[in-house]
Amino acid sequence: MIYLDYNASTPVDREVKKELICALDTYGNPSSLHEQGQKARSMMDEARAKVADFIGAFPDEIVFTSGGTEANNLAVLGFAGGSLAVSSIEHSSVLKPCNQLTVKGLIVHYLQTDETGIVKPHTMPKGVSLVSVMLTNNDTGVIQPVSELAEKAHTSGAIFHADAVQAAGKIKIDVRELGVDVLTLSAHKMYAPKGIGALFVRRGLKVSPLMHGGSQEKTIRPGTESTALAAAFAKACEVASRRMDEDEKRIRRLRDMFEAAVTAKVRECKINGAGSPRVSNTSNITFSGLKGDTLIINLDLAGLCVSGGSACSSADFKPSHVLLAMGSSEDEARSSVRFSLGRDTTESEIILASEIVADTVNSMRAKIW
Ligand SMILES: Cc1ncc(COP(=O)(O)O)c(C=O)c1O
């Protein structure tokens, strides 16, 4: 089995697993005053400091959540007071809360992208209170000009949120350099377990909680903290900082090799977002004339695990809204597949994967063309 679906989720890193298992022994509640509780509290403090350090933030600017979805919901629903502007290529965990706000009467502007998948700063409307544009797109890997967009948002008095779930561990993130006010992270996209993520909230900003309960996470996210998951997430940040440059170069070489091999062996295929800056691991390819869901099943039968993008589940294969926003037709978007490489991907896997893709696509086409 060759796994090329790292944008969906990553295996847990060996060091992270060790940290998690060790941390499970600290079972106290961080809110308890006794020794076990205080041990758990200091683990939370240490984890918070490491996650903060990973993105150039202060520890008190980190709010732990259950993952990227919750952090994005908190960012949209917790700050929205007036109208909003979000890009049309955001993840559903940004777009769906926006729909909810529209039902309540708030106005949501959707920022368009060009055909290379880049959100243009000049399309930002004036007078909005919150702008949300992702740092890296999950379907195409395209990196958005977030610092430029944040500056533009600030000139009209808006708060700027960036979903950095698909950027973390792939490119350096510094919240001050980016100039963002709020930023989302998810641990399971960076070789840590599922069930934890974080929202960076710049000092001085007030966010309304989604849930109500105890005073954990400064009441922004009540509920007993998972010290073990926080420790694992922090370790993943540490490992990512250490490995990022090396991983980036190695994975980029493999991704480029994969794309060159596939485009040489398969005619009429298009790499989406290829004209834009992209993270090193993602390759989104349209194979004209084929149904993406059937192709994914056939690739799986041949031993290759890939996805159609975030909107895809086996029961519900929708064309990617990201590709539609970039100008693809419904048919083109439906015939697109996302390949995402990661730390454990090897050169021999890439050679084999490109052969599997070429054989599968060419034999499927031979039956219909
Ligand atoms: C860009 C982006 N944002 C948010 C999420 C949601 O993160 P989580 O799976 O941690 O809820 C995902 C997951 O695919 C994503 O790709």
PDB file of C-alpha atoms in Angstrom, residues 201-323:
ATOM      1  CA  VAL A 201      -5.667  34.738  19.365  1.00  0.00           C
ATOM      2  CA  ARG A 202      -3.576  37.910  19.409  1.00  0.00           C
ATOM      3  CA  ARG A 203      -3.230  39.507  22.868  1.00  0.00           C
ATOM      4  CA  GLY A 204      -5.974  42.001  23.572  1.00  0.00           C
ATOM      5  CA  LEU A 205      -8.585  40.458  21.254  1.00  0.00           C
ATOM      6  CA  LYS A 206     -11.846  39.269  22.766  1.00  0.00           C
ATOM      7  CA  VAL A 207     -13.388  36.074  21.442  1.00  0.00           C
ATOM      8  CA  SER A 208     -16.848  34.750  22.340  1.00  0.00           C
ATOM      9  CA  PRO A 209     -16.776  31.072  23.335  1.00  0.00           C
ATOM     10  CA  LEU A 210     -18.815  28.456  21.496  1.00  0.00           C
ATOM     11  CA  MET A 211     -19.293  26.428  24.673  1.00  0.00           C
ATOM     12  CA  HIS A 212     -19.877  27.421  28.272  1.00  0.00           C
ATOM     13  CA  GLY A 213     -18.538  25.742  31.371  1.00  0.00           C
ATOM     14  CA  GLY A 214     -15.364  25.981  33.436  1.00  0.00           C
ATOM     15  CA  SER A 215     -12.570  28.510  33.251  1.00  0.00           C
ATOM     16  CA  GLN A 216     -10.145  26.375  31.199  1.00  0.00           C
ATOM     17  CA  GLU A 217      -8.397  28.100  28.265  1.00  0.00           C
ATOM     18  CA  LYS A 218      -9.368  31.463  29.800  1.00  0.00           C
ATOM     19  CA  THR A 219     -13.063  30.432  29.424  1.00  0.00           C
ATOM     20  CA  ILE A 220     -12.708  30.628  25.620  1.00  0.00           C
ATOM     21  CA  ARG A 221     -12.721  26.828  25.403  1.00  0.00           C
ATOM     22  CA  PRO A 222     -14.049  25.283  28.604  1.00  0.00           C
ATOM     23  CA  GLY A 223     -13.696  21.581  29.382  1.00  0.00           C
ATOM     24  CA  THR A 224     -11.007  19.524  31.098  1.00  0.00           C
ATOM     25  CA  GLU A 225      -7.830  19.757  29.064  1.00  0.00           C
ATOM     26  CA  SER A 226      -6.213  16.699  27.474  1.00  0.00           C
ATOM     27  CA  THR A 227      -2.682  17.023  28.816  1.00  0.00           C
ATOM     28  CA  ALA A 228      -1.483  13.983  26.872  1.00  0.00           C
ATOM     29  CA  LEU A 229      -2.760  15.278  23.532  1.00  0.00           C
ATOM     30  CA  ALA A 230      -1.340  18.745  24.261  1.00  0.00           C
ATOM     31  CA  ALA A 231       2.066  17.230  25.055  1.00  0.00           C
ATOM     32  CA  ALA A 232       1.944  15.171  21.839  1.00  0.00           C
ATOM     33  CA  PHE A 233       0.971  18.222  19.776  1.00  0.00           C
ATOM     34  CA  ALA A 234       3.827  20.219  21.324  1.00  0.00           C
ATOM     35  CA  LYS A 235       6.298  17.440  20.506  1.00  0.00           C
ATOM     36  CA  ALA A 236       5.012  17.401  16.909  1.00  0.00           C
ATOM     37  CA  CYS A 237       5.699  21.153  16.689  1.00  0.00           C
ATOM     38  CA  GLU A 238       9.224  20.596  18.005  1.00  0.00           C
ATOM     39  CA  VAL A 239       9.879  17.791  15.492  1.00  0.00           C
ATOM     40  CA  ALA A 240       8.395  19.839  12.628  1.00  0.00           C
ATOM     41  CA  SER A 241      10.631  22.840  13.411  1.00  0.00           C
ATOM     42  CA  ARG A 242      13.671  20.609  13.403  1.00  0.00           C
ATOM     43  CA  ARG A 243      12.807  18.733  10.184  1.00  0.00           C
ATOM     44  CA  MET A 244      10.930  21.298   8.114  1.00  0.00           C
ATOM     45  CA  ASP A 245      13.718  22.492   5.773  1.00  0.00           C
ATOM     46  CA  GLU A 246      15.007  19.014   5.053  1.00  0.00           C
ATOM     47  CA  ASP A 247      11.493  17.572   4.574  1.00  0.00           C
ATOM     48  CA  GLU A 248      10.505  20.437   2.313  1.00  0.00           C
ATOM     49  CA  LYS A 249      13.400  19.897  -0.106  1.00  0.00           C
ATOM     50  CA  ARG A 250      13.096  16.100  -0.191  1.00  0.00           C
ATOM     51  CA  ILE A 251       9.310  16.045  -0.594  1.00  0.00           C
ATOM     52  CA  ARG A 252       9.334  18.804  -3.242  1.00  0.00           C
ATOM     53  CA  ARG A 253      11.810  16.796  -5.327  1.00  0.00           C
ATOM     54  CA  LEU A 254       9.566  13.713  -5.066  1.00  0.00           C
ATOM     55  CA  ARG A 255       6.378  15.672  -5.853  1.00  0.00           C
ATOM     56  CA  ASP A 256       8.001  17.288  -8.908  1.00  0.00           C
ATOM     57  CA  MET A 257       9.293  13.899 -10.002  1.00  0.00           C
ATOM     58  CA  PHE A 258       5.776  12.427  -9.638  1.00  0.00           C
ATOM     59  CA  GLU A 259       4.179  15.222 -11.681  1.00  0.00           C
ATOM     60  CA  ALA A 260       6.835  14.968 -14.410  1.00  0.00           C
ATOM     61  CA  ALA A 261       6.365  11.187 -14.645  1.00  0.00           C
ATOM     62  CA  VAL A 262       2.545  11.351 -14.718  1.00  0.00           C
ATOM     63  CA  THR A 263       2.377  14.144 -17.294  1.00  0.00           C
ATOM     64  CA  ALA A 264       4.904  12.279 -19.479  1.00  0.00           C
ATOM     65  CA  LYS A 265       2.867   9.057 -19.421  1.00  0.00           C
ATOM     66  CA  VAL A 266      -0.687  10.408 -19.446  1.00  0.00           C
ATOM     67  CA  ARG A 267      -2.027  12.785 -22.043  1.00  0.00           C
ATOM     68  CA  GLU A 268      -4.675  15.410 -21.334  1.00  0.00           C
ATOM     69  CA  CYS A 269      -4.027  15.953 -17.696  1.00  0.00           C
ATOM     70  CA  LYS A 270      -3.623  19.272 -15.931  1.00  0.00           C
ATOM     71  CA  ILE A 271      -1.886  20.142 -12.665  1.00  0.00           C
ATOM     72  CA  ASN A 272      -4.118  22.525 -10.757  1.00  0.00           C
ATOM     73  CA  GLY A 273      -2.433  25.519  -9.157  1.00  0.00           C
ATOM     74  CA  ALA A 274       0.905  24.734 -10.817  1.00  0.00           C
ATOM     75  CA  GLY A 275       1.401  28.386 -11.760  1.00  0.00           C
ATOM     76  CA  SER A 276       1.288  29.551  -8.124  1.00  0.00           C
ATOM     77  CA  PRO A 277       3.521  29.116  -5.096  1.00  0.00           C
ATOM     78  CA  ARG A 278       2.533  25.736  -3.626  1.00  0.00           C
ATOM     79  CA  VAL A 279       3.547  23.744  -0.574  1.00  0.00           C
ATOM     80  CA  SER A 280       5.956  20.991  -1.488  1.00  0.00           C
ATOM     81  CA  ASN A 281       3.740  17.965  -0.873  1.00  0.00           C
ATOM     82  CA  THR A 282       0.511  18.539  -2.800  1.00  0.00           C
ATOM     83  CA  SER A 283      -0.342  17.652  -6.370  1.00  0.00           C
ATOM     84  CA  ASN A 284      -3.882  18.079  -7.665  1.00  0.00           C
ATOM     85  CA  ILE A 285      -4.364  16.641 -11.148  1.00  0.00           C
ATOM     86  CA  THR A 286      -7.345  16.723 -13.507  1.00  0.00           C
ATOM     87  CA  PHE A 287      -7.604  13.631 -15.713  1.00  0.00           C
ATOM     88  CA  SER A 288     -10.046  14.699 -18.437  1.00  0.00           C
ATOM     89  CA  GLY A 289     -12.885  12.357 -19.246  1.00  0.00           C
ATOM     90  CA  LEU A 290     -12.726  10.265 -16.078  1.00  0.00           C
ATOM     91  CA  LYS A 291     -14.865  10.180 -12.959  1.00  0.00           C
ATOM     92  CA  GLY A 292     -12.662  11.012  -9.979  1.00  0.00           C
ATOM     93  CA  ASP A 293     -14.497   8.690  -7.564  1.00  0.00           C
ATOM     94  CA  THR A 294     -14.119   5.672  -9.889  1.00  0.00           C
ATOM     95  CA  LEU A 295     -10.469   6.561 -10.455  1.00  0.00           C
ATOM     96  CA  ILE A 296      -9.849   6.784  -6.688  1.00  0.00           C
ATOM     97  CA  ILE A 297     -11.447   3.354  -6.163  1.00  0.00           C
ATOM     98  CA  ASN A 298      -9.379   1.841  -8.991  1.00  0.00           C
ATOM     99  CA  LEU A 299      -6.198   3.413  -7.608  1.00  0.00           C
ATOM    100  CA  ASP A 300      -7.055   1.996  -4.197  1.00  0.00           C
ATOM    101  CA  LEU A 301      -7.525  -1.477  -5.728  1.00  0.00           C
ATOM    102  CA  ALA A 302      -4.072  -1.062  -7.271  1.00  0.00           C
ATOM    103  CA  GLY A 303      -2.645  -0.180  -3.832  1.00  0.00           C
ATOM    104  CA  LEU A 304      -2.565   3.629  -3.931  1.00  0.00           C
ATOM    105  CA  CYS A 305      -4.407   5.700  -1.296  1.00  0.00           C
ATOM    106  CA  VAL A 306      -5.418   9.165  -2.550  1.00  0.00           C
ATOM    107  CA  SER A 307      -8.359  11.571  -2.212  1.00  0.00           C
ATOM    108  CA  GLY A 308     -10.551  13.787  -4.309  1.00  0.00           C
ATOM    109  CA  GLY A 309     -10.057  16.639  -1.843  1.00  0.00           C
ATOM    110  CA  SER A 310     -11.673  17.596   1.421  1.00  0.00           C
ATOM    111  CA  ALA A 311     -15.267  17.539   0.134  1.00  0.00           C
ATOM    112  CA  CYS A 312     -14.923  13.903  -0.776  1.00  0.00           C
ATOM    113  CA  SER A 313     -16.276  10.976   1.131  1.00  0.00           C
ATOM    114  CA  SER A 314     -17.002   7.577  -0.379  1.00  0.00           C
ATOM    115  CA  ALA A 315     -20.728   8.234  -0.262  1.00  0.00           C
ATOM    116  CA  ASP A 316     -20.653  11.792  -1.477  1.00  0.00           C
ATOM    117  CA  PHE A 317     -18.198  12.748  -4.204  1.00  0.00           C
ATOM    118  CA  LYS A 318     -18.805  16.413  -4.882  1.00  0.00           C
ATOM    119  CA  PRO A 319     -16.702  18.380  -7.320  1.00  0.00           C
ATOM    120  CA  SER A 320     -14.116  20.393  -5.390  1.00  0.00           C
ATOM    121  CA  HIS A 321     -15.456  23.903  -4.722  1.00  0.00           C
ATOM    122  CA  VAL A 322     -11.820  25.022  -4.830  1.00  0.00           C
ATOM    123  CA  LEU A 323     -11.364  23.873  -8.435  1.00  0.00           C
TER     124      LEU A 323
END
